[in-house]
C-alpha cells in the first residue's frame, strides 16, 4: 500500500514520472477521461480549503471517478469525539483513495496506519503539504523548464508555512539549487529543516530579513501568507502579518524571467497590481494542481494508462 504523507515518500524518479504523466494529462486530457471509472476519492478536510480540496475533487471527476467527503470538522463525527484512526477504518470501506487535511501534525500518518486504501496528506498543521509541492514542481518544470540550477527565494511565514517546508525538502534533492530564506526572525524555518535537510545535504542557503536586497539574484520567488491560524496570540500576528508586500515597484529589481509563485490564498503579501505582470504565475500554478493530482491518483491506485 502506497501513501503520500511526507516529501520523502517520493523518490526523484517517482517525481519525474509524476510530472511526466501530469504533463501528458495537461496536453491530452481526453485520453484520461475514463481511467478512474467506478473509483471514489474521499476528501476528509478537518481544516478550511478551497484549492486543495476542490482540485482533488476536480481531478477525480476529470478521471471519470466520483467524490465523497466533508469540508469541515464541524460536519463530521470529529465533533462527537471520533478519532482519526476510527474514521479512517470506516472510510477505507467507502472509498478507493483518500485525501486528508488536519490541523494536527502527523494526523495523516495516523490515518495511513489505520487505512487499507492509499492516504494522501493534503496538509497537516504547520508541517507538510506534499501535493502543493507537486503543484509547485509542475509549475516550475513547465514554466522554467528545469528543477535544478535555481536560486529560490522563499518569503514570509517560513516557520508555520507547510508548503515551504515540503518545497525546500524536495528542491534540495535536485542539483545545484540554493535558497534565500526571507523572513522576520520570529518566522524562520524550523531547526529540523535547517539542520537535517539543508546543512546535512550541503545545500547553500542564507537567511535574510529584507526582500529587496535579494530580489535581483532570484530565479523563483515563492511568497507565502502569514499563517494566522497557527499563532498563539493575535498581537504577534498583527505585528508580523504585513512584513512583506510585493508590488510592481519591488518587481523592478527582479530578473525579467523570475517567476513569482504563491500557494494561495493570498492576503496582502502580493499587491493585486502584480497579477498582470507576466512573471506572476500563481493562478496558473493553481490550475496545474489539478493535473498533478490526477497523475498522483493514477499512480497511487496503480492504474494502467
Ligand atoms: C496553503 C495551505 O493550506 O497550506 N494553501 C493551499 O493549500 N494552497 C497555503 C496557505 O494556506 O497559506
Tab-separated table of C-alpha atoms and ligand atoms in Angstrom:
chain	number	residue	atom	x	y	z
A	1	UNK	CA	0.000	0.000	0.000
A	2	UNK	CA	1.460	3.345	-1.004
A	3	UNK	CA	0.595	6.600	0.698
A	4	UNK	CA	1.849	10.157	0.236
A	5	UNK	CA	2.373	11.609	3.702
A	6	UNK	CA	5.723	13.422	3.528
A	7	UNK	CA	8.009	14.667	0.743
A	8	UNK	CA	10.478	11.819	1.330
A	9	UNK	CA	7.795	9.291	0.333
A	10	UNK	CA	8.549	10.141	-3.294
A	11	UNK	CA	11.962	9.498	-4.844
A	12	UNK	CA	13.314	11.783	-7.564
A	13	UNK	CA	12.396	9.134	-10.130
A	14	UNK	CA	8.818	8.961	-8.714
A	15	UNK	CA	8.665	12.753	-9.026
A	16	UNK	CA	9.933	12.673	-12.591
A	17	UNK	CA	7.342	10.044	-13.510
A	18	UNK	CA	4.512	12.008	-11.880
A	19	UNK	CA	5.492	15.237	-13.616
A	20	UNK	CA	5.778	13.483	-16.956
A	21	UNK	CA	2.339	11.954	-16.539
A	22	UNK	CA	0.874	15.280	-15.363
A	23	UNK	CA	2.332	16.975	-18.446
A	24	UNK	CA	0.716	14.375	-20.699
A	25	UNK	CA	-2.629	14.754	-18.901
A	26	UNK	CA	-2.377	18.541	-19.354
A	27	UNK	CA	-1.782	18.123	-23.073
A	28	UNK	CA	-4.202	15.231	-23.731
A	29	UNK	CA	-6.923	15.390	-21.054
A	30	UNK	CA	-9.438	13.334	-23.078
A	31	UNK	CA	-7.152	10.308	-23.023
A	32	UNK	CA	-7.632	10.072	-19.248
A	33	UNK	CA	-11.375	10.764	-19.005
A	34	UNK	CA	-12.331	7.198	-18.010
A	35	UNK	CA	-9.254	5.956	-16.199
A	36	UNK	CA	-10.971	6.064	-12.778
A	37	UNK	CA	-14.447	4.902	-13.774
A	38	UNK	CA	-16.047	3.230	-10.760
A	39	UNK	CA	-13.452	4.641	-8.331
A	40	UNK	CA	-14.115	7.035	-5.471
A	41	UNK	CA	-11.981	9.547	-3.618
A	42	UNK	CA	-12.903	10.588	-0.077
A	43	UNK	CA	-11.820	14.108	0.862
A	44	UNK	CA	-11.591	14.405	4.654
A	45	UNK	CA	-10.995	18.083	5.407
A	46	UNK	CA	-10.784	18.991	9.083
A	47	UNK	CA	-9.416	22.438	8.110
A	48	UNK	CA	-10.533	25.068	5.586
A	49	UNK	CA	-9.506	24.675	1.967
A	50	UNK	CA	-10.506	25.912	-1.455
A	51	UNK	CA	-7.896	24.828	-3.991
A	52	UNK	CA	-6.609	21.645	-2.445
A	53	UNK	CA	-9.981	20.003	-1.802
A	54	UNK	CA	-11.623	21.196	-4.999
A	55	UNK	CA	-8.609	20.292	-7.133
A	56	UNK	CA	-8.610	16.766	-5.690
A	57	UNK	CA	-12.316	16.512	-6.443
A	58	UNK	CA	-11.924	18.009	-9.937
A	59	UNK	CA	-9.011	15.620	-10.539
A	60	UNK	CA	-11.109	12.549	-9.677
A	61	UNK	CA	-14.106	13.811	-11.670
A	62	UNK	CA	-11.854	14.516	-14.689
A	63	UNK	CA	-10.700	10.902	-14.487
A	64	UNK	CA	-14.292	9.635	-14.583
A	65	UNK	CA	-14.460	8.778	-10.874
A	66	UNK	CA	-16.629	10.148	-8.084
A	67	UNK	CA	-16.107	12.007	-4.837
A	68	UNK	CA	-17.420	11.938	-1.284
A	69	UNK	CA	-16.296	13.604	1.906
A	70	UNK	CA	-16.624	16.505	4.278
A	71	UNK	CA	-15.188	20.001	4.168
A	72	UNK	CA	-15.023	20.873	7.853
A	73	UNK	CA	-14.504	19.063	11.129
A	74	UNK	CA	-17.832	20.529	12.322
A	75	UNK	CA	-19.804	18.495	9.825
A	76	UNK	CA	-18.035	15.226	10.701
A	77	UNK	CA	-18.183	12.961	13.740
A	78	UNK	CA	-14.943	14.579	14.947
A	79	UNK	CA	-17.237	16.963	16.858
A	80	UNK	CA	-18.627	13.931	18.700
A	81	UNK	CA	-15.082	12.901	19.631
A	82	UNK	CA	-14.333	10.285	16.982
A	83	UNK	CA	-10.610	9.655	16.407
A	84	UNK	CA	-8.918	9.941	13.007
A	85	UNK	CA	-7.986	6.255	13.362
A	86	UNK	CA	-11.614	5.131	13.707
A	87	UNK	CA	-12.821	7.438	10.938
A	88	UNK	CA	-10.161	6.083	8.612
A	89	UNK	CA	-11.041	2.447	9.319
A	90	UNK	CA	-14.572	3.192	8.177
A	91	UNK	CA	-13.683	5.370	5.165
A	92	UNK	CA	-11.435	2.552	3.899
A	93	UNK	CA	-14.587	0.606	3.101
A	94	UNK	CA	-16.371	3.550	1.456
A	95	UNK	CA	-13.722	4.820	-0.984
A	96	UNK	CA	-10.690	3.682	-3.004
A	97	UNK	CA	-8.331	6.515	-2.048
A	98	UNK	CA	-8.474	9.441	0.344
A	99	UNK	CA	-7.018	12.911	0.846
A	100	UNK	CA	-6.933	14.216	4.398
A	101	UNK	CA	-6.199	17.690	5.795
A	102	UNK	CA	-5.933	18.128	9.532
A	103	UNK	CA	-4.740	20.872	11.915
A	104	UNK	CA	-2.608	18.369	13.860
A	105	UNK	CA	0.822	17.474	12.550
A	106	UNK	CA	1.000	13.724	11.970
A	107	UNK	CA	-2.756	13.095	11.655
A	108	UNK	CA	-2.463	11.857	8.026
A	109	UNK	CA	0.245	9.406	9.155
A	110	UNK	CA	-2.126	8.060	11.824
A	111	UNK	CA	-4.793	7.776	9.123
A	112	UNK	CA	-2.378	5.839	6.878
A	113	UNK	CA	-1.599	3.390	9.694
A	114	UNK	CA	-5.311	2.664	10.026
A	115	UNK	CA	-6.180	2.501	6.360
A	116	UNK	CA	-6.486	-0.181	3.720
A	117	UNK	CA	-6.642	2.442	0.931
A	118	UNK	CA	-3.937	4.945	-0.158
A	119	UNK	CA	-3.888	8.078	2.015
A	120	UNK	CA	-2.707	11.454	0.730
A	121	UNK	CA	-1.645	14.202	3.126
A	122	UNK	CA	-3.467	17.352	1.968
A	123	UNK	CA	-1.795	19.465	4.674
A	124	UNK	CA	-1.053	18.608	8.316
A	125	UNK	CA	-0.826	21.604	10.632
A	126	UNK	CA	2.375	23.605	10.158
A	127	UNK	CA	4.238	20.508	8.973
A	128	UNK	CA	3.910	19.310	5.372
A	129	UNK	CA	1.849	19.760	2.234
A	130	UNK	CA	3.370	17.369	-0.310
A	131	UNK	CA	0.732	17.760	-3.030
A	132	UNK	CA	1.204	21.536	-3.044
A	133	UNK	CA	4.857	20.760	-3.705
A	134	UNK	CA	3.888	18.575	-6.662
A	135	UNK	CA	1.847	21.517	-7.947
A	136	UNK	CA	4.824	23.839	-7.449
A	137	UNK	CA	7.192	21.432	-9.195
A	138	UNK	CA	4.923	21.046	-12.205
A	139	UNK	CA	4.620	24.841	-12.429
A	140	UNK	CA	8.395	25.316	-12.266
A	141	UNK	CA	9.070	22.494	-14.737
A	142	UNK	CA	6.506	23.760	-17.246
A	143	UNK	CA	7.304	27.456	-16.992
A	144	UNK	CA	11.011	27.468	-16.182
A	145	UNK	CA	11.979	24.255	-17.941
A	146	UNK	CA	14.110	22.851	-15.117
A	147	UNK	CA	14.121	21.917	-11.436
A	148	UNK	CA	17.888	22.323	-10.937
A	149	UNK	CA	20.351	25.232	-11.070
A	150	UNK	CA	17.869	27.553	-9.406
A	151	UNK	CA	18.196	30.286	-6.810
A	152	UNK	CA	14.947	30.067	-4.916
A	153	UNK	CA	13.663	32.803	-2.625
A	154	UNK	CA	11.102	31.726	-0.027
A	155	UNK	CA	9.460	34.704	1.628
A	156	UNK	CA	7.054	35.212	4.517
A	157	UNK	CA	6.000	32.717	7.160
A	158	UNK	CA	8.697	30.071	6.886
A	159	UNK	CA	8.008	28.794	10.393
A	160	UNK	CA	4.384	27.714	10.101
A	161	UNK	CA	4.107	27.569	6.292
A	162	UNK	CA	3.824	23.876	5.486
A	163	UNK	CA	4.058	24.475	1.737
A	164	UNK	CA	7.599	25.890	2.002
A	165	UNK	CA	8.687	23.053	4.282
A	166	UNK	CA	7.750	20.420	1.715
A	167	UNK	CA	9.074	22.538	-1.155
A	168	UNK	CA	12.514	23.095	0.412
A	169	UNK	CA	12.740	19.418	1.301
A	170	UNK	CA	12.020	18.407	-2.281
A	171	UNK	CA	14.028	21.017	-4.190
A	172	UNK	CA	17.182	20.207	-2.204
A	173	UNK	CA	17.175	16.860	-3.994
A	174	UNK	CA	17.835	18.457	-7.380
A	175	UNK	CA	21.378	19.551	-8.279
A	176	UNK	CA	22.786	22.950	-7.699
A	177	UNK	CA	19.772	24.683	-6.141
A	178	UNK	CA	20.290	27.326	-3.479
A	179	UNK	CA	17.867	29.096	-1.170
A	180	UNK	CA	17.383	32.617	0.080
A	181	UNK	CA	15.080	32.385	3.103
A	182	UNK	CA	13.424	35.749	3.655
A	183	UNK	CA	11.502	36.181	6.904
A	184	UNK	CA	11.329	38.089	10.160
A	185	UNK	CA	13.387	36.475	12.947
A	186	UNK	CA	10.248	35.047	14.549
A	187	UNK	CA	9.186	33.244	11.373
A	188	UNK	CA	12.385	31.482	10.299
A	189	UNK	CA	12.313	27.858	9.073
A	190	UNK	CA	12.192	25.161	11.780
A	191	UNK	CA	15.552	23.871	13.033
A	192	UNK	CA	14.989	20.367	11.625
A	193	UNK	CA	14.864	21.733	8.074
A	194	UNK	CA	17.979	23.834	8.568
A	195	UNK	CA	19.982	21.045	10.199
A	196	UNK	CA	18.691	17.804	8.721
A	197	UNK	CA	17.765	18.947	5.252
A	198	UNK	CA	19.815	21.978	4.183
A	199	UNK	CA	23.011	21.540	6.175
A	200	UNK	CA	23.196	17.770	6.013
A	201	UNK	CA	22.938	17.891	2.231
A	202	UNK	CA	25.357	20.841	1.918
A	203	UNK	CA	22.725	22.948	0.200
A	204	UNK	CA	23.716	26.637	0.067
A	205	UNK	CA	21.253	28.911	1.842
A	206	UNK	CA	21.080	32.275	3.536
A	207	UNK	CA	18.537	33.676	5.959
A	208	UNK	CA	17.749	37.353	5.408
A	209	UNK	CA	15.247	39.880	6.696
A	210	UNK	CA	14.567	42.040	3.637
A	211	UNK	CA	13.110	41.072	0.298
A	212	UNK	CA	14.503	43.997	-1.730
A	213	UNK	CA	18.177	43.083	-1.168
A	214	UNK	CA	17.883	39.569	-2.558
A	215	UNK	CA	15.358	40.062	-5.362
A	216	UNK	CA	17.907	40.647	-8.185
A	217	UNK	CA	19.521	37.229	-7.834
A	218	UNK	CA	16.385	35.070	-7.630
A	219	UNK	CA	15.128	32.695	-10.332
A	220	UNK	CA	11.974	31.961	-8.338
A	221	UNK	CA	10.232	33.878	-5.606
A	222	UNK	CA	7.860	31.773	-3.506
A	223	UNK	CA	5.655	34.109	-1.485
A	224	UNK	CA	3.620	32.836	1.455
A	225	UNK	CA	0.815	34.026	3.706
A	226	UNK	CA	1.483	34.621	7.397
A	227	UNK	CA	-0.384	31.651	8.895
A	228	UNK	CA	-2.796	33.420	11.217
A	229	UNK	CA	-4.403	30.198	12.451
A	230	UNK	CA	-1.114	28.866	13.873
A	231	UNK	CA	-0.295	31.884	16.057
A	232	UNK	CA	-0.645	31.655	19.811
A	233	UNK	CA	-1.579	35.293	20.169
A	234	UNK	CA	-3.290	37.824	17.960
A	235	UNK	CA	-0.775	40.566	18.860
A	236	UNK	CA	2.140	38.708	17.252
A	237	UNK	CA	0.085	38.028	14.157
A	238	UNK	CA	-0.921	41.668	13.781
A	239	UNK	CA	2.694	42.775	14.178
A	240	UNK	CA	4.022	40.323	11.586
A	241	UNK	CA	1.216	39.943	9.064
A	242	UNK	CA	2.308	42.668	6.664
A	243	UNK	CA	6.053	42.044	6.912
A	244	UNK	CA	6.265	41.722	3.121
A	245	UNK	CA	4.226	43.234	0.357
A	246	UNK	CA	5.401	42.505	-3.154
A	247	UNK	CA	4.389	45.305	-5.526
A	248	UNK	CA	5.373	46.478	-9.015
A	249	UNK	CA	7.970	48.839	-7.595
A	250	UNK	CA	9.800	45.889	-6.000
A	251	UNK	CA	9.340	43.747	-9.112
A	252	UNK	CA	11.609	46.249	-10.942
A	253	UNK	CA	14.542	44.741	-9.053
A	254	UNK	CA	13.748	41.182	-10.153
A	255	UNK	CA	15.120	39.398	-13.223
A	256	UNK	CA	12.967	39.505	-16.351
A	257	UNK	CA	12.426	35.769	-16.149
A	258	UNK	CA	11.999	35.396	-12.404
A	259	UNK	CA	8.754	33.575	-11.585
A	260	UNK	CA	6.540	34.576	-8.666
A	261	UNK	CA	4.764	31.620	-7.086
A	262	UNK	CA	2.303	31.546	-4.191
A	263	UNK	CA	0.293	28.546	-2.972
A	264	UNK	CA	-2.662	30.887	-2.351
A	265	UNK	CA	-4.751	32.118	-0.600
A	266	UNK	CA	-3.053	35.489	-0.801
A	267	UNK	CA	-3.868	38.142	1.781
A	268	UNK	CA	-1.727	41.313	1.499
A	269	UNK	CA	1.653	39.852	0.607
A	270	UNK	CA	1.262	40.372	-3.147
A	271	UNK	CA	-0.410	43.571	-4.344
A	272	UNK	CA	-3.132	42.948	-6.931
A	273	UNK	CA	-1.200	45.141	-9.397
A	274	UNK	CA	1.417	42.373	-9.694
A	275	UNK	CA	-1.163	39.931	-11.106
A	276	UNK	CA	-0.797	41.286	-14.633
A	277	UNK	CA	2.988	41.035	-14.635
A	278	UNK	CA	3.913	38.058	-16.864
A	279	UNK	CA	6.228	36.802	-14.110
A	280	UNK	CA	3.283	36.307	-11.732
A	281	UNK	CA	2.266	32.676	-12.232
A	282	UNK	CA	0.288	31.860	-9.077
A	283	UNK	CA	-3.066	31.460	-10.794
A	284	UNK	CA	-1.538	29.232	-13.450
A	285	UNK	CA	0.086	27.311	-10.559
A	286	UNK	CA	-3.350	26.640	-9.034
A	287	UNK	CA	-4.514	25.306	-12.409
A	288	UNK	CA	-1.582	22.888	-12.643
A	289	UNK	CA	-2.646	21.487	-9.259
A	290	UNK	CA	-5.475	19.555	-10.886
A	291	UNK	CA	-3.246	17.798	-13.458
A	292	UNK	CA	-0.630	16.755	-10.954
A	293	UNK	CA	-3.304	15.410	-8.585
A	294	UNK	CA	-4.786	13.429	-11.485
A	295	UNK	CA	-1.332	11.926	-12.041
A	296	UNK	CA	-0.956	11.163	-8.331
A	297	UNK	CA	-4.337	9.411	-8.095
A	298	UNK	CA	-3.457	7.250	-11.128
A	299	UNK	CA	-0.082	6.291	-9.645
A	300	UNK	CA	-1.330	5.553	-6.125
A	301	UNK	CA	-4.208	3.454	-7.469
A	302	UNK	CA	-1.678	1.698	-9.739
A	303	UNK	CA	-3.924	2.137	-12.758
A	304	UNK	CA	-2.829	1.297	-16.288
A	305	UNK	CA	-2.791	4.278	-18.667
B	1	LIG	C1	-1.800	26.508	1.619
B	1	LIG	C2	-2.041	25.615	2.830
B	1	LIG	O1	-3.182	25.207	3.071
B	1	LIG	O2	-1.070	25.315	3.482
B	1	LIG	N1	-2.898	26.592	0.768
B	1	LIG	C3	-3.014	25.662	-0.228
B	1	LIG	O3	-3.210	24.504	0.022
B	1	LIG	N2	-2.858	26.075	-1.494
B	1	LIG	C4	-1.204	27.816	1.948
B	1	LIG	C5	-1.900	28.687	2.963
B	1	LIG	O4	-2.956	28.348	3.486
B	1	LIG	O5	-1.346	29.759	3.220
